PDB file of C-alpha atoms in Angstrom:
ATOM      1  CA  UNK A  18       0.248 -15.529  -8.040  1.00 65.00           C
ATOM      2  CA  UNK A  19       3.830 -15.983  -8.290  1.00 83.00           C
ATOM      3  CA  UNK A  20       4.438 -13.159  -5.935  1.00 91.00           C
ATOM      4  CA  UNK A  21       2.574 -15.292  -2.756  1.00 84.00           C
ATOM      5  CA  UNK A  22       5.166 -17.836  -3.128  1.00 89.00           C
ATOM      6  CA  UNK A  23       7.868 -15.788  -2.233  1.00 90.00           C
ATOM      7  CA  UNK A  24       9.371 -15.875   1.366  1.00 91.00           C
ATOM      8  CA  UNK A  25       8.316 -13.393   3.501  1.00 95.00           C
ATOM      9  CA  UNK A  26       4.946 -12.622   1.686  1.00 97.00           C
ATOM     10  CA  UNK A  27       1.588 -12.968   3.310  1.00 97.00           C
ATOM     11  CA  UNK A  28      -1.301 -13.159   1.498  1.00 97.00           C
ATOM     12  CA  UNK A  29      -4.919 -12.105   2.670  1.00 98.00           C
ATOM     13  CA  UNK A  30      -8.458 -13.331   2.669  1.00 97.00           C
ATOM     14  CA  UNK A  31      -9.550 -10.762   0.333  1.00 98.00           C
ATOM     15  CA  UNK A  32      -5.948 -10.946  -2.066  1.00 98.00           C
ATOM     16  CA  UNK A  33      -3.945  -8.067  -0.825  1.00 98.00           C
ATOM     17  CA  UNK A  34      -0.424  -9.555  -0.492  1.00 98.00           C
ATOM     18  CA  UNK A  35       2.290  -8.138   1.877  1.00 98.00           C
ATOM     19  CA  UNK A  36       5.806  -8.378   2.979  1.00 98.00           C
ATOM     20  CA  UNK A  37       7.247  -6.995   6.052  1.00 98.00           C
ATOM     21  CA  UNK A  38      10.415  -4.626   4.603  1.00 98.00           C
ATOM     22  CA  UNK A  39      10.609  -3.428   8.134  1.00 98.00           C
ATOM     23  CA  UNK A  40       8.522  -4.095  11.286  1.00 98.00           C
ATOM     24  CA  UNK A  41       7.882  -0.783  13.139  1.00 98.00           C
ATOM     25  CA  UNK A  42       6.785  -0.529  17.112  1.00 98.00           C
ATOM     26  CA  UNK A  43       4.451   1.858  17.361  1.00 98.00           C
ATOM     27  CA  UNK A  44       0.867   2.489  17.331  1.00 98.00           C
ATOM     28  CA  UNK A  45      -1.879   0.869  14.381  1.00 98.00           C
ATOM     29  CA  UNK A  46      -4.344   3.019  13.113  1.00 99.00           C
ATOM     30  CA  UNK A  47      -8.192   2.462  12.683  1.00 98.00           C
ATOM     31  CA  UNK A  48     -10.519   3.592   9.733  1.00 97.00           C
ATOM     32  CA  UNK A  49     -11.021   6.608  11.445  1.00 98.00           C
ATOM     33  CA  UNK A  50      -7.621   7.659  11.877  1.00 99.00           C
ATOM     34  CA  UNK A  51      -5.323   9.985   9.636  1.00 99.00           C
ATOM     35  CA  UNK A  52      -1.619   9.025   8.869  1.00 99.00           C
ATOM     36  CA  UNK A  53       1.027   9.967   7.657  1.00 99.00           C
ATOM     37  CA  UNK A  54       3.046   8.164   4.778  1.00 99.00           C
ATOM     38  CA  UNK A  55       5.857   7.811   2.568  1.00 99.00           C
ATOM     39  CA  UNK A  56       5.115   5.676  -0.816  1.00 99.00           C
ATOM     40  CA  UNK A  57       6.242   4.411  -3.782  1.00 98.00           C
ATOM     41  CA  UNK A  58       3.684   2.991  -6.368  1.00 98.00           C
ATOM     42  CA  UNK A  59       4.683   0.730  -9.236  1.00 98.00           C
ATOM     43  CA  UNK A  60       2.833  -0.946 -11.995  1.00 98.00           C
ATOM     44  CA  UNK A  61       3.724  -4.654 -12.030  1.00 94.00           C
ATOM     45  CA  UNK A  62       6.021  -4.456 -14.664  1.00 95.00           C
ATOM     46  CA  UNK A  63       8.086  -1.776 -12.540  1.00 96.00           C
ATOM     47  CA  UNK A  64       6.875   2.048 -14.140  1.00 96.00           C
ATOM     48  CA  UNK A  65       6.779   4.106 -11.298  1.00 97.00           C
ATOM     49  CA  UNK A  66       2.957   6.156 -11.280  1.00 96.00           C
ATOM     50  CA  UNK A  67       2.970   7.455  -8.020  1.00 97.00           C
ATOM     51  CA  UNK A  68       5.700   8.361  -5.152  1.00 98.00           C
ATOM     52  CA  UNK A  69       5.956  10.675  -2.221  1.00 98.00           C
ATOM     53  CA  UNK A  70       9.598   9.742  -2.456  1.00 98.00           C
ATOM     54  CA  UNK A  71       9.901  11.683  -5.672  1.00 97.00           C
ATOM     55  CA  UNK A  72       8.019  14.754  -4.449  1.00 97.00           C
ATOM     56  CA  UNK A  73      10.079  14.866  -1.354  1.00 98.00           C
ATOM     57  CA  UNK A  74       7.404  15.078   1.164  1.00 98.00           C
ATOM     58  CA  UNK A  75       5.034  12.901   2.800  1.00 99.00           C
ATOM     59  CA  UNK A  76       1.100  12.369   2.025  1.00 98.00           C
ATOM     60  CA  UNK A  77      -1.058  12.602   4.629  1.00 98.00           C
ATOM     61  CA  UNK A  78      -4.548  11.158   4.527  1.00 98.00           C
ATOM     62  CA  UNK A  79      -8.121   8.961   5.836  1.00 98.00           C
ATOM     63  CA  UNK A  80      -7.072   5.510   6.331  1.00 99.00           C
ATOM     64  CA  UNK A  81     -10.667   4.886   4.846  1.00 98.00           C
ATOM     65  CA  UNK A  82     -10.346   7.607   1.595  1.00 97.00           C
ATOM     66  CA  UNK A  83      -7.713   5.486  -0.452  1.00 97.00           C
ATOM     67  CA  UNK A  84      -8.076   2.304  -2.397  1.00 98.00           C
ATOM     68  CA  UNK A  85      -9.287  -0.334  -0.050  1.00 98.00           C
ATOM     69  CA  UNK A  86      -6.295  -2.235  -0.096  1.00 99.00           C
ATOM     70  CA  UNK A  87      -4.297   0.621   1.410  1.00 98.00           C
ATOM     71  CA  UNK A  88      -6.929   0.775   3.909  1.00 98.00           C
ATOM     72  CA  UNK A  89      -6.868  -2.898   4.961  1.00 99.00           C
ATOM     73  CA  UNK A  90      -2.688  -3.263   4.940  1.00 99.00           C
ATOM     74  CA  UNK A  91      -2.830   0.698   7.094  1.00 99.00           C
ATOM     75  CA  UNK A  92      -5.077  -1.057   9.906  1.00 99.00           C
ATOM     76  CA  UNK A  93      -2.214  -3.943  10.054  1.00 99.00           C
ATOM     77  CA  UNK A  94       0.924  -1.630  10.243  1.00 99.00           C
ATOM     78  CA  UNK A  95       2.583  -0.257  13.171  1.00 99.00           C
ATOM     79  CA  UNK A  96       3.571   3.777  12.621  1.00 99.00           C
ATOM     80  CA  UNK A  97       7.405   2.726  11.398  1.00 99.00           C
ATOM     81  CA  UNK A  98       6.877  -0.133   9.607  1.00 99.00           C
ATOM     82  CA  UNK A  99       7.522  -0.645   5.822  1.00 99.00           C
ATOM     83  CA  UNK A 100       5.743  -3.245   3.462  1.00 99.00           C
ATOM     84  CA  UNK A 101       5.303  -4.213   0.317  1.00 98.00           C
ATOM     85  CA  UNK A 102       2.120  -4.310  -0.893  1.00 99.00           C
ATOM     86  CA  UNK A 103       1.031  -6.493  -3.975  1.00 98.00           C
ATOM     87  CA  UNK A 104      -2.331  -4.880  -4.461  1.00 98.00           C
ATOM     88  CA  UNK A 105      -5.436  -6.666  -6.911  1.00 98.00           C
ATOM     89  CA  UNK A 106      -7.203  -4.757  -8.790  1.00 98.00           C
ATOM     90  CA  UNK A 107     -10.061  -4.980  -7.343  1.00 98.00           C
ATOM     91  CA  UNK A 108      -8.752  -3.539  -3.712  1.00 98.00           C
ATOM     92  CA  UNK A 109      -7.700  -0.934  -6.097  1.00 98.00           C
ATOM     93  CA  UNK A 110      -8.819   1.010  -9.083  1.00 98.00           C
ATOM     94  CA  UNK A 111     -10.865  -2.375 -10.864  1.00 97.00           C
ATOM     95  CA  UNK A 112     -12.338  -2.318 -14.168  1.00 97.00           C
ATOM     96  CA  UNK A 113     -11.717   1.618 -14.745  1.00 96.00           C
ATOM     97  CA  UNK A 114      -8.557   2.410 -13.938  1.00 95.00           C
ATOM     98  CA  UNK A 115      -7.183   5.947 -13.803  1.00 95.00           C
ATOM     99  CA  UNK A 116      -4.778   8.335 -15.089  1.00 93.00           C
ATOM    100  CA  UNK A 117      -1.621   5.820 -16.429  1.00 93.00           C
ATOM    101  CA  UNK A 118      -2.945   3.232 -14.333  1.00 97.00           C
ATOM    102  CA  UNK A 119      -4.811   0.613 -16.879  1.00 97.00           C
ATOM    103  CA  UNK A 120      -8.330  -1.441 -16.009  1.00 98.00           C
ATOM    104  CA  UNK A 121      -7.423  -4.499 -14.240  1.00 97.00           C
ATOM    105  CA  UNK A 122      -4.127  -3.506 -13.059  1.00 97.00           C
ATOM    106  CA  UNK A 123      -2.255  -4.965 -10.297  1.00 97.00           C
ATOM    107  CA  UNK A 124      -0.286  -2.356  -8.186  1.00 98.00           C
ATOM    108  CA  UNK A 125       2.851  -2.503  -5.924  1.00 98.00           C
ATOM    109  CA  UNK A 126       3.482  -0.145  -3.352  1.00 99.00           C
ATOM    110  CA  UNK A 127       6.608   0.198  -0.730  1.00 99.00           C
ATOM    111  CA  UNK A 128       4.488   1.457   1.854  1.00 99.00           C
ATOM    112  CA  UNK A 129       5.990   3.147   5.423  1.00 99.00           C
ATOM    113  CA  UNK A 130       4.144   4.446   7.455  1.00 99.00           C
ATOM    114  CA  UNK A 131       5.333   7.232   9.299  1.00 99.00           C
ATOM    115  CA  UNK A 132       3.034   8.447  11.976  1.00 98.00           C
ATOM    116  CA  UNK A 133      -0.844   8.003  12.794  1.00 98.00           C
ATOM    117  CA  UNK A 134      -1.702  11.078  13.474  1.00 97.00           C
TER     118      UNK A 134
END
């Protein structure tokens, strides 16, 4: 809650927050499209769980096979853009969490999207 009163941060209907790191020109993808991404994933207290960034290479993907708040913030990005995503639980891994990832965690990605492909 504290996050959405930040400058720059826009928060959705459904809870997904973003912030515009950098805005990007070119084209937005659709459910049905694949993309190609660099990410970093941090619980809210700032462990890192997940990150392209460290593996050195980007993930490629659905827009509709990854936690639904990916797939909402994707359909809103322009290939170059960067966000930050403040992510609900509930747009992402709810009541079960996974891996290091506990139940009823919120999640932050840095989120740029490289190319729809």
């Amino acid at each position: 809650a504290e996050n959405a009163k930040r400058e720059g941060v826009t928060t959705l209907a459904s809870g997904l927050q973003f912030e515009v790191l950098t805005a990007g020109a070119g084209a937005k993808p659709t459910r049905e499209d694949q993309v190609r991404v660099h990410y970093h994933g941090t619980l809210i207290d700032g462990n890192v769980f997940d990150s392209s960034y460290d593996r050195g290479e980007p993930a490629e993907f659905p827009v509709s096979g990854v936690i639904a708040g990916w797939t909402e913030a994707l359909q809103l990005m322009n290939a170059g853009s960067k966000w930050r995503l403040h992510v609900p639980s509930e747009l992402a891994y709810g009541a079960q969490g996974v891996g290091s990832i506990a139940p009823h965690s919120v999640l932050v990605f840095d989120v740029e999207l490289l190319d729809v492909l």
